[in-house]
XYZ file of C-alpha atoms in Angstrom:
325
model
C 25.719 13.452 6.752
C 23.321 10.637 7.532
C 22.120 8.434 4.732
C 19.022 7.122 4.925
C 16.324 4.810 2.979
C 13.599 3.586 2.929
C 12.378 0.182 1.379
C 9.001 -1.236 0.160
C 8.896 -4.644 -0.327
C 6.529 -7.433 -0.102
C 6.583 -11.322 -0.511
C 3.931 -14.333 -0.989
C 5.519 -17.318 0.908
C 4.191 -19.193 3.798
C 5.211 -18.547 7.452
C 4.732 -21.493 9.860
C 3.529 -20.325 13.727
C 3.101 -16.387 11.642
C 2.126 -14.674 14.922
C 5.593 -15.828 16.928
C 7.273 -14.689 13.559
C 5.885 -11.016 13.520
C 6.776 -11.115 17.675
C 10.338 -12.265 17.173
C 10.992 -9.883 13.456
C 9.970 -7.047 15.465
C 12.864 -7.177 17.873
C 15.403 -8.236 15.259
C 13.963 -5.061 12.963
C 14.633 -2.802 16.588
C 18.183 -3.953 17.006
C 19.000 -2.844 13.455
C 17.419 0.471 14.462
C 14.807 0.428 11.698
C 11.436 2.104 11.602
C 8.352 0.817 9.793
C 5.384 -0.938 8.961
C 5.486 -4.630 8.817
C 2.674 -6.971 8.194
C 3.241 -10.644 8.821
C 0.201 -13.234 7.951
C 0.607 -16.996 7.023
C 0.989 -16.258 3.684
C 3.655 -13.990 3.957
C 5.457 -10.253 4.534
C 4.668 -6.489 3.631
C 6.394 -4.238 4.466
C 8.105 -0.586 4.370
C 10.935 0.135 6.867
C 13.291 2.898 6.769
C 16.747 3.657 8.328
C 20.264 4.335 7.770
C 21.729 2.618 4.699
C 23.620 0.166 6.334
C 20.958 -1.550 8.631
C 18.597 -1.333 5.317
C 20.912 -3.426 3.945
C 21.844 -5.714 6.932
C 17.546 -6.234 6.364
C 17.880 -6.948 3.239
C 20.756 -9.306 3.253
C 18.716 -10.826 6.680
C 15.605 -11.294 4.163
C 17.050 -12.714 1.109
C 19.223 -15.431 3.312
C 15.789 -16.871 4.260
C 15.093 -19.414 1.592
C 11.046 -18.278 2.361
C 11.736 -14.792 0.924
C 14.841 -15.100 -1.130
C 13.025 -13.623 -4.251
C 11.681 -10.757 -2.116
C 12.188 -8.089 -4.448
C 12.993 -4.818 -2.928
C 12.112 -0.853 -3.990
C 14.448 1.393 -2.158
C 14.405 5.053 -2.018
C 16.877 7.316 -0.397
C 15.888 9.718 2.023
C 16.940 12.665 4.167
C 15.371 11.398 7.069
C 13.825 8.496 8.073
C 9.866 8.044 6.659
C 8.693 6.486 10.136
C 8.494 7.601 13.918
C 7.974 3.842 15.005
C 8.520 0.437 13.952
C 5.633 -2.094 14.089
C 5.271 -5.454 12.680
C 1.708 -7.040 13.540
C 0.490 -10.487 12.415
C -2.666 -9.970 10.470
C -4.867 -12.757 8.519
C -3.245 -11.336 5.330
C -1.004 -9.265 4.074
C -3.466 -6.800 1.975
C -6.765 -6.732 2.916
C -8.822 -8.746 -0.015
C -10.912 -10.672 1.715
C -9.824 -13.532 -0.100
C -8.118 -15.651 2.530
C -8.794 -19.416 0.760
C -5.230 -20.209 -0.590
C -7.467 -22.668 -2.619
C -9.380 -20.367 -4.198
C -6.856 -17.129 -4.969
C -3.233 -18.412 -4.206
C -1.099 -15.669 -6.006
C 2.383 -18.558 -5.614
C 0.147 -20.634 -8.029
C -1.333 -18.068 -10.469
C -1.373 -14.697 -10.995
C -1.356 -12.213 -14.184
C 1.952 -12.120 -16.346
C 4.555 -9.915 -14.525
C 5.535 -6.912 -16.763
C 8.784 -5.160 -16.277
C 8.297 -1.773 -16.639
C 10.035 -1.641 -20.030
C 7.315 -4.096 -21.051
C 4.668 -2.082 -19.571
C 5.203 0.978 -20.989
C 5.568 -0.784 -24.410
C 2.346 -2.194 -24.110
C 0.034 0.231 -22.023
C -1.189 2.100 -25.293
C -1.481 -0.356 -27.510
C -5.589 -0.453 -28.631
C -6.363 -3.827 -27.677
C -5.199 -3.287 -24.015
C -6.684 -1.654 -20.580
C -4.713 -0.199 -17.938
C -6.395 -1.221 -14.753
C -5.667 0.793 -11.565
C -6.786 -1.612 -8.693
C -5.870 0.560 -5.381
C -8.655 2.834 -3.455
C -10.156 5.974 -4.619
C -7.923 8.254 -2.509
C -4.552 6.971 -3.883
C -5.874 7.179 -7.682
C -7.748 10.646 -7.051
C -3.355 12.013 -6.175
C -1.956 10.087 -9.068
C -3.111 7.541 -11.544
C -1.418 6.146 -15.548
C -3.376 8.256 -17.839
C -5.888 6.970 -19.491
C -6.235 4.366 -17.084
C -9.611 2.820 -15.610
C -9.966 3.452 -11.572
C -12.564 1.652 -9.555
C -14.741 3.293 -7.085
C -13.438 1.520 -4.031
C -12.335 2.841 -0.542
C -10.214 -0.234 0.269
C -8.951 -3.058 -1.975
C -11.134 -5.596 0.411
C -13.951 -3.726 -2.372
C -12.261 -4.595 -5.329
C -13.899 -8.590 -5.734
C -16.953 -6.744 -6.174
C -16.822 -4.606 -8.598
C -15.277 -7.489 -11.137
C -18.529 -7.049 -12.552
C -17.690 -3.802 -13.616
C -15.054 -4.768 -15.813
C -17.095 -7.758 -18.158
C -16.965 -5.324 -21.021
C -13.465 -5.251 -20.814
C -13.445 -9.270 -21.267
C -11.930 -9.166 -24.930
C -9.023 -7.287 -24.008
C -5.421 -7.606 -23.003
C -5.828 -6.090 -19.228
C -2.748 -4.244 -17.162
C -2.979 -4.132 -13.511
C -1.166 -1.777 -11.343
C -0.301 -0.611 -7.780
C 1.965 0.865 -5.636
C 4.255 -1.639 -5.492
C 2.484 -4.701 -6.614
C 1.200 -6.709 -4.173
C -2.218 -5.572 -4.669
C -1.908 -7.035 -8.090
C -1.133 -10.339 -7.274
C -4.282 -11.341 -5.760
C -6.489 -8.873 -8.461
C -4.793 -10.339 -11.285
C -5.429 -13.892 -9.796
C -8.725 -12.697 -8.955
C -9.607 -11.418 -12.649
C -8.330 -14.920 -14.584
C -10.565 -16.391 -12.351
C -13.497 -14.585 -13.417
C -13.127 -15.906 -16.708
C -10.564 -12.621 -17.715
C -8.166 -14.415 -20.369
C -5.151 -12.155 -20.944
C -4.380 -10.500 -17.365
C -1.084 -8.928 -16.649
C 0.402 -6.795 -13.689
C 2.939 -3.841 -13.320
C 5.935 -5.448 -11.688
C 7.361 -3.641 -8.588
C 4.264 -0.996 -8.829
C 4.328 2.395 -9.881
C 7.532 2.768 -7.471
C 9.586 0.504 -10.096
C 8.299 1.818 -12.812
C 9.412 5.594 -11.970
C 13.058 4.086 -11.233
C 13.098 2.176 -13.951
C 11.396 4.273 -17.481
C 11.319 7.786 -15.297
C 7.577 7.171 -14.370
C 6.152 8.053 -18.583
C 2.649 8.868 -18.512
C 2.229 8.484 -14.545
C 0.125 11.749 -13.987
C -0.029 13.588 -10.066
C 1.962 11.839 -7.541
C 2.136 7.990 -6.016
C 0.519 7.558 -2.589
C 2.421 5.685 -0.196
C 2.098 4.314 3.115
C 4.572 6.459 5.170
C 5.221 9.822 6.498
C 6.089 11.784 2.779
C 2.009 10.477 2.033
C 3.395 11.346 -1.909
C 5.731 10.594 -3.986
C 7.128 12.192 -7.342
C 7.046 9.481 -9.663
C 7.535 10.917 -13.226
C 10.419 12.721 -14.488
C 9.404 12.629 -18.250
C 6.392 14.058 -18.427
C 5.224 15.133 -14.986
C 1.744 17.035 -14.147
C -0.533 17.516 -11.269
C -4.121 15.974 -11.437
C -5.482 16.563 -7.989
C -7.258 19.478 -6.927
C -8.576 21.051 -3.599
C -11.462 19.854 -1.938
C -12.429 23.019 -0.562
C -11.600 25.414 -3.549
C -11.128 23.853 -6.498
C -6.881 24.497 -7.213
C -4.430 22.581 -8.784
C -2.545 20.498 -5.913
C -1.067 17.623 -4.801
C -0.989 17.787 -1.536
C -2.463 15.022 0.900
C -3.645 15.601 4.047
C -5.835 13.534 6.867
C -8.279 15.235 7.857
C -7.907 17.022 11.786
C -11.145 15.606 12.721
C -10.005 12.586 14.199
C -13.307 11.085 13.900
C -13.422 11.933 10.057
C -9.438 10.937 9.684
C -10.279 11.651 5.487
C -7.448 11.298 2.956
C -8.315 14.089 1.094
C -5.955 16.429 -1.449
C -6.119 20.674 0.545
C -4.346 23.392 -0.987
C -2.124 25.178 1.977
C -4.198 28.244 2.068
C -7.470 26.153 2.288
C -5.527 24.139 4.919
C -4.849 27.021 7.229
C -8.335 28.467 6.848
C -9.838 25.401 7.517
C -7.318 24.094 9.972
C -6.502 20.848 8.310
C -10.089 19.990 8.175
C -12.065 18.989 4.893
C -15.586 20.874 6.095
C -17.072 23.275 8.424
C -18.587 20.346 10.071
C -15.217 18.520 10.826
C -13.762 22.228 11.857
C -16.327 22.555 14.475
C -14.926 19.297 16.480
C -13.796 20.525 19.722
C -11.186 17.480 19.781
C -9.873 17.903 16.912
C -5.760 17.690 16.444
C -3.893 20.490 15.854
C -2.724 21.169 12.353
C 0.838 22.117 11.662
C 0.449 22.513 8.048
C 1.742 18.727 7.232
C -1.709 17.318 7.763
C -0.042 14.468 9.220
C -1.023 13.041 12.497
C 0.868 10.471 14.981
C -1.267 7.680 16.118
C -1.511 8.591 20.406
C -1.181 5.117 22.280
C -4.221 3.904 23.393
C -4.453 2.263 26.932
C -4.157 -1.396 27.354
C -7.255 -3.624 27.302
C -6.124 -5.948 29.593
C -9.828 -7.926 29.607
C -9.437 -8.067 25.763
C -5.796 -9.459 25.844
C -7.238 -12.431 28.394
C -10.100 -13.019 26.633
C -7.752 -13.454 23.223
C -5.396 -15.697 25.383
C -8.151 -17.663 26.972
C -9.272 -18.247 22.943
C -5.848 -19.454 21.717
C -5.529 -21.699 24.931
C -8.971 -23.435 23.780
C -8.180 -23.729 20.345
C -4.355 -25.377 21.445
C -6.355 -27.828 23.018
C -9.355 -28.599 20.838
C-alpha cells in the first residue's frame, strides 16, 4: 500500500526575481510527482503539497538545504490518498492576503508576537488575564474555533487591519493569536504590537501543531484547511461538534461549497439537507440552471478557463516597460 502525506508549511524570507522562482519550483515540485498549492511572493513561500512519502521528503530535504528557508517548519499529515488533483505554484504580491505589503511597516522577520509552543499555549490560554484571538475568516471559525475564544467578523484576513479597533478593550491583556498553521499570525501579531497592543503572542505551527502536539485540548468542531478533506479532526481529548446546518438547524460538521457556481459559499449542510437541496445553500442558488452537479462531497474542481491571450500581451508589454524604465 501507498503512503501518502501531505504537508503545510510556510516561510517569511525574501525571494530575489519571485516570479522566475514560482515558474522554475513548479517544475521541480512536478518531477517529484507532488500535488498542491504553492504561493511564492517576494517575501516568501506557502504552501500545502501532498504525495507519496518519499518525494514529501525529497521536498522537504530540497527546502531546508536552501539557506532562504532552512527554518521552514513543516506540519505533515499522513494520508490515504493524495489531498490535491493538481499542483500549482503562482507568484502572488504576498503570501496571505493582508493587504499589508510595506516590509517597512509590518515585516513579520523583524517583529512579530512571542511564538508559543503548543505546550505553552495550552498552559496559558485560560489563564484570566489572557485572550485567545482567532484571526482567520468567519467560515473557518464558524467549523471549528478554541473555546472561549474571540472570532472576528471577517470574510478574508485582507479584513482583519480593520477591525483592530474592535479589540482596544482588550488592550490590558496578555493576547493569543491563532490560525491554521500560523502564518496568518505573523503579520496579525505584528499588526496588533503595532497598534499599541503590549503583550501579543501567537500559536506556533497553528491549530495543525497544536492537535499533534497536546491532542488538540479545548479545540471545539473541526480545523478548516485548504485542500480536498476541507476539515480536519483536530482534538482527541475532548472533541465536539459546533457547526450546524444552514438549512435545518443540525449538529454537523460538514463543509460544503455551494453548487451555485456563482454563489461558490463555504457553508456547513447536513447530508440530507445536501441532497434535498442539491449542494446548494438556498432555493435561490438551487434554481441556477448552471449549476454543478453535486455528488454528495460538495467539492468542486476548478474547469480550466480559456487562455486570454490579449491579457497575457498586455501583462508582457507592462513588464517590458517597466525593464526598461
Amino acid at each position: 500500500m501507498t503512503h501518502y502525506q501531505t504537508l503545510l508549511y510556510y516561510c517569511y524570507s525574501p525571494i530575489e526575481n519571485a516570479e522566475k522562482f514560482a515558474e522554475d519550483h513548479l517544475e521541480f515540485c512536478k518531477s517529484l510527482g507532488l500535488l498542491g498549492r504553492i504561493i511564492v511572493a517576494d517575501e516568501g513561500l506557502n504552501g500545502t503539497v501532498s504525495g507519496t512519502a518519499d518525494a514529501c521528503k525529497s521536498y522537504m530535504d530540497a527546502i531546508h538545504a536552501d539557506p532562504r528557508f532552512a527554518k521552514t517548519d513543516f506540519k505533515i499529515d499522513d494520508v490515504a490518498e493524495p489531498s490535491f488533483i493538481k499542483m500549482h505554484c503562482r507568484y502572488k504580491p504576498e503570501i496571505v492576503h493582508s493587504g499589508l505589503r510595506d516590509p517597512k511597516v509590518i515585516d513579520p522577520n523583524i517583529q512579530t508576537g512571542v511564538h508559543l509552543e503548543p505546550k505553552e499555549f495550552l498552559a496559558m490560554k485560560d489563564s484570566d488575564d489572557v485572550v485567545v484571538l482567532d484571526v482567520r475568516s468567519n467560515y473557518e471559525h464558524n467549523v471549528g474555533h478554541f473555546k472561549n475564544a474571540v472570532t472576528l467578523d471577517i470574510d478574508n484576513f485582507r479584513e482583519f487591519p480593520e477591525k483592530i479597533k474592535e479589540l482596544e478593550q482588550y488592550k490590558g491583556k496578555k493576547i493569543l493569536t491563532y490560525c491554521t498553521g500560523g502564518i496568518k499570525c505573523e503579520k496579525a501579531s505584528a499588526l496588533l504590537l503595532k497598534e499599541g497592543f503590549e503583550d501579543v503572542y501567537q500559536l506556533h505551527g497553528g491549530i495543525i501543531k497544536y492537535g499533534k502536539e497536546v491532542g488538540g485540548q479545548d479545540f471545539e468542531g473541526q480545523c478548516y484547511v485548504f485542500d480536498n478533506r476541507v476539515t480536519v479532526d483536530v482534538n482527541s481529548v475532548n472533541p465536539n461538534i459546533v457547526s450546524t446546518c444552514k438549512n435545518c438547524g443540525k449538529t454537523t460538521s460538514k463543509m460544503i461549497n455551494c453548487a451555485n457556481p456563482v454563489c461558490n459559499e463555504h457553508f456547513t449542510q447536513c447530508d440530507a439537507c445536501g441532497w434535498e437541496m442539491q449542494g446548494c445553500c438556498s432555493d435561490a442558488c438551487k434554481e441556477n440552471p448552471n449549476n454543478r452537479t453535486y455528488d454528495g462531497t460538495g467539492y468542486y474542481v476548478k474547469v480550466p478557463q480559456p487562455v486570454n491571450a490579449d491579457k497575457i500581451s498586455k501583462r508582457k508589454h507592462k513588464k517590458i516597460v517597466k525593464s526598461e524604465a
